[in-house]
Short mmCIF file of C-alpha atoms in Angstrom, two decimals:
data_model
loop_
_atom_site.label_atom_id
_atom_site.label_comp_id
_atom_site.label_asym_id
_atom_site.label_seq_id
_atom_site.Cartn_x
_atom_site.Cartn_y
_atom_site.Cartn_z
CA MET M 992 42.31 -26.37 62.61
CA MET M 993 39.13 -27.66 64.60
CA GLN M 994 35.86 -26.62 63.01
CA LEU M 995 33.89 -24.67 65.50
CA GLN M 996 30.71 -24.36 63.60
CA LEU M 997 28.00 -27.19 63.67
CA ASP M 998 25.84 -27.96 60.85
CA ALA M 999 22.04 -27.72 61.53
CA ASP M 1000 21.24 -30.47 59.03
CA ARG M 1001 22.65 -33.30 60.71
CA SER M 1002 22.60 -35.03 64.27
CA ILE M 1003 24.49 -32.84 66.77
CA TYR M 1004 26.14 -35.81 68.54
CA LEU M 1005 27.38 -37.41 65.34
CA GLN M 1006 28.92 -34.09 64.46
CA ILE M 1007 30.61 -34.06 67.67
CA ALA M 1008 32.03 -37.69 67.14
CA GLU M 1009 33.09 -36.68 63.67
CA GLN M 1010 35.06 -33.48 64.85
CA ILE M 1011 36.97 -35.57 67.49
CA GLU M 1012 37.81 -38.22 64.83
CA ASP M 1013 38.92 -35.28 62.33
CA GLN M 1014 41.21 -34.16 65.22
CA ILE M 1015 42.68 -37.70 65.52
CA LEU M 1016 42.92 -38.13 61.80
CA ARG M 1017 44.95 -34.82 61.37
CA GLN M 1018 46.94 -35.74 64.43
CA ASP M 1019 45.80 -32.82 66.43
CA LEU M 1020 44.84 -35.43 69.05
CA LEU M 1021 47.46 -38.14 69.45
CA GLU M 1022 46.94 -41.59 70.75
CA ASP M 1023 46.85 -41.81 74.67
CA GLU M 1024 46.13 -38.09 74.62
CA GLN M 1025 43.35 -36.75 76.83
CA VAL M 1026 40.21 -35.41 74.66
CA PRO M 1027 38.32 -32.41 75.81
CA SER M 1028 35.75 -33.02 78.41
CA THR M 1029 31.95 -33.38 77.85
CA ASN M 1030 31.46 -29.95 79.55
CA GLN M 1031 34.29 -28.34 77.49
CA MET M 1032 32.68 -29.55 74.30
CA ALA M 1033 29.35 -28.37 75.44
CA ALA M 1034 30.58 -24.90 76.14
CA LEU M 1035 32.52 -24.63 72.98
CA TYR M 1036 29.59 -25.78 70.66
CA ARG M 1037 26.69 -24.20 72.92
CA ILE M 1038 25.05 -27.51 73.21
CA ASN M 1039 23.40 -29.59 75.93
CA PRO M 1040 26.16 -31.50 77.77
CA ALA M 1041 24.08 -34.65 77.38
CA THR M 1042 24.49 -34.41 73.54
CA ALA M 1043 28.16 -33.96 73.82
CA ALA M 1044 28.30 -36.97 76.03
CA LYS M 1045 26.34 -39.08 73.52
CA GLY M 1046 28.85 -38.04 70.75
CA ILE M 1047 31.81 -39.12 73.00
CA ALA M 1048 30.07 -42.35 74.09
CA LEU M 1049 29.62 -43.30 70.57
CA LEU M 1050 33.49 -43.23 70.02
CA VAL M 1051 33.90 -45.07 73.35
CA ASP M 1052 31.60 -47.84 71.94
CA GLU M 1053 33.53 -48.00 68.70
CA GLY M 1054 36.86 -48.26 70.71
CA ILE M 1055 38.20 -45.02 69.46
CA LEU M 1056 38.27 -43.54 72.89
CA TYR M 1057 38.62 -45.08 76.17
CA LYS M 1058 37.76 -44.03 79.71
CA GLN M 1059 40.12 -43.57 82.59
CA ARG M 1060 37.94 -43.47 85.67
CA GLY M 1061 38.11 -40.17 87.38
CA ILE M 1062 40.18 -38.56 84.74
CA GLY M 1063 38.60 -38.61 81.48
CA MET M 1064 38.48 -39.77 77.97
CA PHE M 1065 41.58 -40.67 76.12
CA VAL M 1066 42.54 -41.64 72.36
CA SER M 1067 42.90 -45.44 72.03
CA ALA M 1068 45.94 -46.98 70.58
CA GLY M 1069 45.18 -47.81 66.90
CA ALA M 1070 42.43 -45.23 66.76
CA HIS M 1071 44.02 -43.30 63.88
CA LYS M 1072 44.26 -46.41 61.77
CA GLN M 1073 40.71 -47.35 62.68
CA ILE M 1074 39.25 -44.06 61.54
CA LEU M 1075 41.22 -44.12 58.36
CA VAL M 1076 39.81 -47.59 57.34
CA LYS M 1077 36.31 -46.39 58.32
CA ARG M 1078 36.59 -43.10 56.43
CA LYS M 1079 38.07 -44.76 53.46
CA LYS M 1080 35.12 -47.09 53.10
CA ASP M 1081 32.86 -44.04 53.28
CA PHE M 1082 34.82 -42.02 50.86
CA PHE M 1083 33.10 -43.34 47.74
CA THR M 1084 29.59 -43.06 48.87
CA ARG M 1085 29.98 -39.84 50.63
CA TYR M 1086 32.12 -37.94 48.17
CA VAL M 1087 32.42 -39.73 44.73
CA GLU M 1088 28.79 -40.81 44.37
CA PRO M 1089 27.23 -37.23 44.59
CA MET M 1090 30.16 -35.97 42.21
CA LEU M 1091 29.18 -38.72 39.69
CA GLN M 1092 25.40 -37.63 40.04
CA GLU M 1093 26.31 -34.05 39.36
CA ALA M 1094 28.48 -35.09 36.56
CA LYS M 1095 25.64 -36.98 35.13
CA ASN M 1096 23.30 -33.75 35.39
CA LEU M 1097 26.03 -31.82 33.51
CA SER M 1098 26.53 -34.48 30.81
CA ILE M 1099 30.37 -34.78 31.86
CA ASP M 1100 31.46 -38.06 30.29
CA PRO M 1101 33.21 -40.32 33.00
CA GLU M 1102 36.26 -40.46 30.72
CA GLU M 1103 36.56 -36.72 31.02
CA ILE M 1104 36.63 -36.97 34.93
CA ASN M 1105 39.23 -39.85 34.54
CA ALA M 1106 41.42 -37.51 32.54
CA TYR M 1107 41.28 -34.74 34.90
CA ILE M 1108 42.21 -37.01 37.80
CA ARG M 1109 45.07 -38.55 35.85
CA SER M 1110 46.29 -34.88 34.83
CA ARG M 1111 45.99 -33.75 38.44
CA ASN M 1112 48.06 -36.81 39.60
CA GLY M 1113 50.67 -36.14 36.84
CA ALA M 1114 50.96 -32.56 38.08
CA GLY M 1115 51.35 -33.62 41.74
CA ASN M 1116 54.14 -36.15 40.85
CA SER M 1117 56.26 -33.82 38.74
CA MET I 1499 15.84 -41.35 87.04
CA ASN I 1500 13.99 -39.43 89.68
CA ALA I 1501 10.76 -37.43 88.67
CA ILE I 1502 11.08 -33.88 89.73
CA LEU I 1503 7.64 -33.10 88.61
CA GLU I 1504 4.53 -35.32 87.80
CA ILE I 1505 1.36 -33.79 86.38
CA GLU I 1506 -1.78 -35.74 85.99
CA ALA I 1507 -4.89 -34.81 83.96
CA LEU I 1508 -4.38 -31.14 84.76
CA SER I 1509 -7.09 -28.98 83.43
CA LYS I 1510 -7.58 -25.09 83.80
CA SER I 1511 -10.30 -22.98 82.42
CA TYR I 1512 -10.71 -19.13 82.17
CA GLY I 1513 -14.43 -18.79 82.04
CA SER I 1514 -15.36 -20.69 78.97
CA VAL I 1515 -11.84 -20.75 77.65
CA GLU I 1516 -10.14 -23.99 78.23
CA ALA I 1517 -6.36 -23.07 78.78
CA LEU I 1518 -5.18 -26.65 79.77
CA LYS I 1519 -7.06 -29.88 78.68
CA SER I 1520 -6.22 -32.76 80.82
CA LEU I 1521 -2.54 -32.33 80.46
CA SER I 1522 -0.19 -35.03 81.96
CA LEU I 1523 3.65 -35.13 81.87
CA LYS I 1524 6.61 -36.27 84.01
CA LEU I 1525 9.92 -34.38 84.30
CA GLU I 1526 13.21 -36.15 85.02
CA GLU I 1527 15.75 -34.54 87.49
CA GLY I 1528 18.78 -32.97 85.91
CA LYS I 1529 17.59 -32.20 82.44
CA ILE I 1530 17.06 -28.86 80.44
CA TYR I 1531 13.52 -28.83 79.15
CA GLY I 1532 12.38 -26.62 76.35
CA LEU I 1533 8.63 -25.83 76.69
CA LEU I 1534 7.39 -24.87 73.24
CA GLY I 1535 3.99 -23.78 72.04
CA ARG I 1536 2.47 -20.98 70.01
CA ASN I 1537 0.94 -18.07 71.67
CA GLY I 1538 -2.07 -19.07 73.87
CA ALA I 1539 -1.02 -22.73 73.84
CA GLY I 1540 -1.04 -22.76 77.72
CA LYS I 1541 2.68 -22.46 78.51
CA THR I 1542 2.29 -19.69 81.01
CA THR I 1543 -0.85 -21.18 82.66
CA LEU I 1544 1.05 -24.44 82.96
CA LEU I 1545 4.02 -22.73 84.81
CA ASN I 1546 1.74 -20.65 86.94
CA LEU I 1547 0.07 -24.02 88.12
CA ILE I 1548 3.38 -25.70 88.84
CA THR I 1549 4.35 -22.81 91.13
CA SER I 1550 1.00 -22.49 92.90
CA ARG I 1551 0.44 -18.96 91.51
CA LEU I 1552 -2.88 -20.28 90.03
CA TYR I 1553 -5.09 -23.25 90.87
CA ALA I 1554 -6.24 -26.00 88.62
CA GLY I 1555 -9.95 -26.93 87.97
CA SER I 1556 -8.86 -30.55 88.11
CA GLY I 1557 -5.94 -32.87 88.23
CA SER I 1558 -2.82 -33.15 90.30
CA ILE I 1559 0.71 -31.97 90.72
CA ARG I 1560 3.47 -33.72 92.45
CA LEU I 1561 6.90 -31.79 93.04
CA PHE I 1562 9.92 -33.79 94.20
CA GLY I 1563 7.71 -36.67 95.10
CA GLN I 1564 5.36 -34.68 97.31
CA PRO I 1565 1.94 -33.29 96.66
CA GLY I 1566 2.80 -29.88 94.91
CA VAL I 1567 -0.07 -27.35 95.39
CA ASP I 1568 0.76 -24.80 98.07
CA ASN I 1569 3.56 -26.96 99.36
CA GLN I 1570 5.93 -24.47 100.70
CA LYS I 1571 8.83 -26.79 101.27
CA ALA I 1572 8.71 -27.99 97.71
CA LEU I 1573 8.06 -24.46 96.23
CA GLU I 1574 11.17 -23.22 97.90
CA ARG I 1575 13.23 -25.51 95.84
CA ILE I 1576 11.77 -23.85 92.68
CA CYS I 1577 12.81 -20.58 91.24
CA CYS I 1578 10.30 -19.23 88.45
CA MET I 1579 11.22 -16.20 86.44
CA PRO I 1580 8.04 -15.22 84.72
CA GLU I 1581 7.88 -13.20 81.53
CA LYS I 1582 6.80 -10.04 83.72
CA ASN I 1583 8.19 -9.59 87.25
CA LEU I 1584 6.63 -7.31 89.50
CA PHE I 1585 9.48 -5.84 91.36
CA PRO I 1586 8.77 -2.49 93.14
CA PRO I 1587 9.75 0.12 90.38
CA ALA I 1588 11.94 2.31 92.90
CA MET I 1589 13.85 -0.75 94.20
CA ARG I 1590 17.58 -0.84 93.14
CA VAL I 1591 18.86 -4.06 91.39
CA ARG I 1592 21.28 -4.68 94.41
CA GLU I 1593 18.25 -4.68 96.81
CA ILE I 1594 16.27 -7.05 94.52
CA LEU I 1595 19.24 -9.24 94.51
CA ARG I 1596 19.49 -9.04 98.46
CA HIS I 1597 15.87 -9.88 98.58
CA ALA I 1598 16.31 -12.90 96.19
CA ALA I 1599 19.14 -14.11 98.35
CA SER I 1600 16.90 -14.20 101.43
CA PHE I 1601 14.15 -16.01 99.38
CA TYR I 1602 15.91 -18.83 97.61
CA PRO I 1603 17.87 -21.05 100.04
CA SER I 1604 20.69 -21.85 97.62
CA PHE I 1605 21.13 -18.32 96.26
CA ASP I 1606 24.87 -17.60 95.59
CA ARG I 1607 25.54 -13.79 95.91
CA ASP I 1608 29.04 -13.92 94.58
CA TYR I 1609 27.85 -15.55 91.42
CA ALA I 1610 25.01 -13.00 91.19
CA GLU I 1611 27.55 -10.30 91.39
CA ALA I 1612 29.79 -11.96 88.70
CA LEU I 1613 26.86 -12.37 86.43
CA CYS I 1614 25.92 -8.69 86.81
CA GLN I 1615 29.49 -7.72 85.72
CA ARG I 1616 29.33 -10.50 82.89
CA PHE I 1617 26.12 -9.00 81.45
CA SER I 1618 27.02 -5.26 82.29
CA LEU I 1619 24.00 -4.92 84.69
CA ASN I 1620 24.72 -1.97 86.89
CA PRO I 1621 23.33 -2.93 90.39
CA GLN I 1622 22.98 0.63 91.34
CA LEU I 1623 20.03 1.05 88.97
CA LYS I 1624 16.45 1.27 89.96
CA TYR I 1625 14.16 -1.28 88.51
CA LYS I 1626 12.18 1.26 86.72
CA ALA I 1627 15.25 2.36 84.91
CA LEU I 1628 16.00 -0.92 83.24
CA SER I 1629 15.23 -1.49 79.59
CA ARG I 1630 13.34 -4.53 78.37
CA GLY I 1631 16.63 -6.31 77.82
CA TYR I 1632 18.19 -5.50 81.29
CA GLU I 1633 14.91 -6.60 82.88
CA SER I 1634 15.42 -9.91 81.17
CA ILE I 1635 19.10 -9.95 82.27
CA LEU I 1636 18.04 -9.24 85.88
CA ARG I 1637 15.69 -12.44 85.66
CA VAL I 1638 18.37 -14.44 84.20
CA VAL I 1639 20.85 -13.41 86.95
CA ILE I 1640 18.31 -14.32 89.76
CA GLY I 1641 17.17 -17.63 87.98
CA LEU I 1642 20.83 -18.81 87.57
CA SER I 1643 22.15 -17.56 90.92
CA SER I 1644 19.23 -19.15 92.74
CA HIS I 1645 20.92 -22.62 92.20
CA SER I 1646 17.35 -24.09 92.68
CA ASP I 1647 16.57 -27.69 92.19
CA LEU I 1648 14.08 -26.70 89.47
CA THR I 1649 14.59 -23.42 87.64
CA ILE I 1650 11.88 -22.01 85.38
CA PHE I 1651 12.45 -19.42 82.84
CA ASP I 1652 9.50 -17.95 80.78
CA GLU I 1653 10.92 -16.09 77.65
CA PRO I 1654 14.33 -15.69 79.39
CA VAL I 1655 15.76 -13.59 76.47
CA LEU I 1656 12.97 -11.26 75.60
CA GLY I 1657 14.45 -7.94 74.36
CA LEU I 1658 18.04 -9.28 74.39
CA ASP I 1659 20.18 -8.51 71.42
CA ALA I 1660 21.88 -11.39 69.56
CA ALA I 1661 25.05 -11.15 71.62
CA GLY I 1662 23.18 -11.09 74.94
CA ARG I 1663 21.26 -14.17 73.94
CA ASP I 1664 24.37 -16.04 73.11
CA LEU I 1665 26.11 -15.01 76.29
CA PHE I 1666 22.73 -16.31 78.21
CA TYR I 1667 22.84 -19.67 76.34
CA ARG I 1668 26.69 -19.96 77.10
CA THR I 1669 26.26 -18.97 80.66
CA LEU I 1670 23.45 -21.56 81.16
CA ILE I 1671 25.34 -24.27 79.73
CA ALA I 1672 28.58 -23.49 81.71
CA ASP I 1673 26.59 -23.24 85.09
CA TYR I 1674 24.41 -26.29 84.40
CA SER I 1675 27.56 -28.32 83.60
CA GLU I 1676 29.04 -27.33 87.04
CA LYS I 1677 25.99 -27.69 89.01
CA PRO I 1678 23.44 -29.97 87.05
CA ARG I 1679 19.89 -29.39 87.92
CA THR I 1680 16.64 -29.18 86.10
CA PHE I 1681 15.53 -26.25 83.94
CA ILE I 1682 12.28 -25.64 82.14
CA ILE I 1683 12.70 -22.90 79.46
CA SER I 1684 9.74 -21.58 77.68
CA THR I 1685 10.79 -19.72 74.40
CA HIS I 1686 9.56 -18.98 70.93
CA LEU I 1687 13.17 -18.76 69.51
CA ILE I 1688 13.37 -22.29 68.91
CA ASP I 1689 16.19 -22.35 66.14
CA GLU I 1690 18.76 -20.72 68.35
CA SER I 1691 17.95 -22.53 71.52
CA ALA I 1692 17.16 -26.23 70.22
CA ASP I 1693 20.74 -27.46 70.85
CA ILE I 1694 20.59 -26.38 74.57
CA PHE I 1695 17.49 -28.57 75.34
CA GLU I 1696 17.83 -32.18 76.03
CA ASP I 1697 14.03 -32.75 75.74
CA ALA I 1698 11.27 -30.61 74.26
CA ILE I 1699 7.58 -30.45 75.59
CA ILE I 1700 5.33 -29.17 72.87
CA LEU I 1701 1.99 -27.76 73.76
CA LYS I 1702 -0.89 -27.00 71.30
CA GLU I 1703 -4.23 -25.56 72.30
CA GLY I 1704 -3.87 -26.61 75.86
CA SER I 1705 -2.74 -30.23 75.30
CA LEU I 1706 0.51 -31.90 75.20
CA ILE I 1707 1.24 -33.04 71.63
CA ALA I 1708 4.74 -34.20 71.78
CA MET I 1709 7.45 -34.72 74.56
CA ASP I 1710 10.79 -36.43 73.64
CA SER I 1711 14.41 -35.78 73.22
CA VAL I 1712 15.25 -33.08 70.63
CA GLU I 1713 17.16 -35.73 68.71
CA ASN I 1714 14.17 -38.22 68.51
CA LEU I 1715 11.73 -35.34 67.66
CA ARG I 1716 13.97 -34.47 64.78
CA LYS I 1717 13.88 -38.05 63.41
CA ARG I 1718 10.06 -37.95 63.29
CA SER I 1719 10.12 -36.27 59.64
CA ILE I 1720 12.25 -35.66 56.85
CA VAL I 1721 12.16 -33.37 53.88
CA LEU I 1722 12.16 -34.88 50.29
CA SER I 1723 12.84 -32.66 47.37
CA GLY I 1724 12.91 -33.20 43.70
CA ARG I 1725 10.63 -33.64 40.72
CA LYS I 1726 7.06 -33.05 41.71
CA ASP I 1727 5.73 -36.06 39.58
CA ARG I 1728 8.32 -38.45 40.96
CA LEU I 1729 7.77 -37.39 44.52
CA GLU I 1730 3.99 -37.61 44.20
CA GLU I 1731 4.29 -41.04 42.62
CA LEU I 1732 6.81 -42.24 45.53
CA VAL I 1733 4.54 -40.69 48.26
CA SER I 1734 1.30 -42.47 47.14
CA ARG I 1735 3.03 -45.74 46.48
CA TYR I 1736 4.61 -45.87 49.93
CA ARG I 1737 1.61 -44.27 51.56
CA LEU I 1738 3.93 -41.74 53.25
CA ALA I 1739 2.02 -39.04 55.40
CA VAL I 1740 2.94 -35.61 54.04
CA LEU I 1741 2.92 -32.94 56.85
CA SER I 1742 3.63 -29.99 54.46
CA ARG I 1743 4.58 -29.31 50.97
CA ASP I 1744 5.96 -26.41 48.84
CA ASP I 1745 5.81 -26.41 45.06
CA ILE I 1746 7.77 -24.44 42.69
CA GLY I 1747 7.31 -25.17 38.87
CA ARG I 1748 8.11 -28.89 38.32
CA LEU I 1749 9.70 -29.18 41.71
CA SER I 1750 8.48 -29.91 45.10
CA ALA I 1751 9.59 -30.18 48.58
CA MET I 1752 7.71 -32.55 50.92
CA THR I 1753 7.88 -32.78 54.64
CA VAL I 1754 7.02 -36.41 55.33
CA ALA I 1755 6.73 -38.60 58.48
CA ALA I 1756 9.84 -40.49 59.19
CA PRO I 1757 11.50 -43.14 59.25
CA LEU I 1758 11.08 -44.07 55.50
CA PRO I 1759 10.65 -47.66 54.49
CA ALA I 1760 14.04 -49.08 53.38
CA ASP I 1761 12.81 -49.87 49.92
CA CYS I 1762 11.71 -46.15 49.62
CA LEU I 1763 15.11 -44.79 50.83
CA ALA I 1764 16.79 -47.08 48.20
CA GLU I 1765 14.96 -45.56 45.43
CA LEU I 1766 15.67 -41.94 46.30
CA ARG I 1767 19.03 -41.65 44.47
CA GLU I 1768 17.88 -43.14 41.20
CA LYS I 1769 14.95 -40.78 41.26
CA GLU I 1770 17.18 -37.87 42.18
CA ILE I 1771 15.32 -36.97 45.17
CA ASP I 1772 17.20 -35.19 47.99
CA LEU I 1773 16.55 -35.96 51.55
CA ALA I 1774 17.30 -33.55 54.49
CA PRO I 1775 16.40 -33.55 58.18
CA VAL I 1776 13.94 -31.11 59.64
CA SER I 1777 14.94 -28.69 62.33
CA LEU I 1778 13.07 -28.41 65.57
CA GLN I 1779 11.60 -25.28 64.60
CA LYS I 1780 10.18 -26.52 61.35
CA LEU I 1781 8.87 -29.53 63.18
CA PHE I 1782 7.32 -27.47 65.68
CA ILE I 1783 5.53 -25.41 63.01
CA HIS I 1784 4.15 -28.55 61.24
CA LEU I 1785 3.02 -30.05 64.65
CA THR I 1786 1.22 -26.94 65.84
CA GLU I 1787 -0.33 -26.13 62.46
CA PRO I 1788 -4.01 -25.68 63.30
CA SER I 1789 -4.83 -27.39 59.88
CA VAL I 1790 -2.39 -30.35 60.23
CA GLY I 1791 -3.43 -33.37 58.21
CA SER I 1792 -5.11 -31.40 55.38
CA PHE I 1793 -2.19 -32.21 53.27
CA GLU I 1794 -2.47 -36.13 54.05
CA ARG I 1795 -5.99 -35.98 52.84
CA GLN I 1796 -5.02 -34.32 49.56
CA VAL I 1797 -2.33 -36.88 48.76
CA SER I 1798 -4.02 -40.00 49.80
#
């Protein structure tokens, strides 16, 4: 499902870019498929169209979207893989580091976390 | 981009009260501007000067590249919906709209009718029978339907409930997307309208204190929160300008001027100091605080 709420704590245009990426990642938007227009995004999220355009421009710069003159924006071939690589790189700083910080506050031993992850994986495989 | 409005050193006094103090600004074509300021900051005076409803003591106004004062040709391209409209009390909404259609050259009557329906405004009602909220809706209907090159709303959502305000913002965005033009929207409801604006104009005591994109304005400051002793040490070592602070027990949250030096950012995690952006509304409160700077003195 597409997330329809924006977070007041972060740049709106970055969130617009992330939400399009999320859709590509979950294959809700396929490669060579047209993405919603700036105006549609602006209406959906109740934001200034220039902000939505900035989010989309960011993805064009990164090569995730491409522009077809007079028609609109499309998902580039290889976009899915590109986002996957980028997000994997972010995964540790964005998710694991805060978790380790909280674990430290709670005096949870790293070995305890390892054991938990191993047991989860074990359950998943059986 | 083309300048639609250029103001140079504009001043206006009411007796001994200086409402505007040598204000200069330039608006570009095709943007939605938020005009923000506390009560008495000079917002309404500024709007009245732009539309020649008031005359300045000194300074100049150019509209669409032409001298703006009493320039009928330029003023016809502006639709200004003030906080208080003085429509005849016995006039029906339908008649008011008909007058508006003859007054504004690009007025779209079909769209006005569609908007009345969308906002459940009964065109048969007399103006005096409208509640505060419906009075606002009438102004919204006229302002949007005018399709003027410059549309000005002074407190457009006054008296509207949350659903009505949301409908206004959505309608504005949809109409603006379809027919891009310039809007100036003066409002006190900053949190809910911040995402609508491309740029914000912030007035304080008759002077322009900030004008930039909302995105850039929000980058000007940041909230640091964590242990008070660690924060105070960090702030004084890096000489950060503290705009405001709240303390509770051993903890403190400080709003500081951004961007932070890279070395300082690198230290935050280790010192367990959290970092969060500031909303436009909070920034506005800091910027327009009469005693701004007193905290800086305390810390330094």
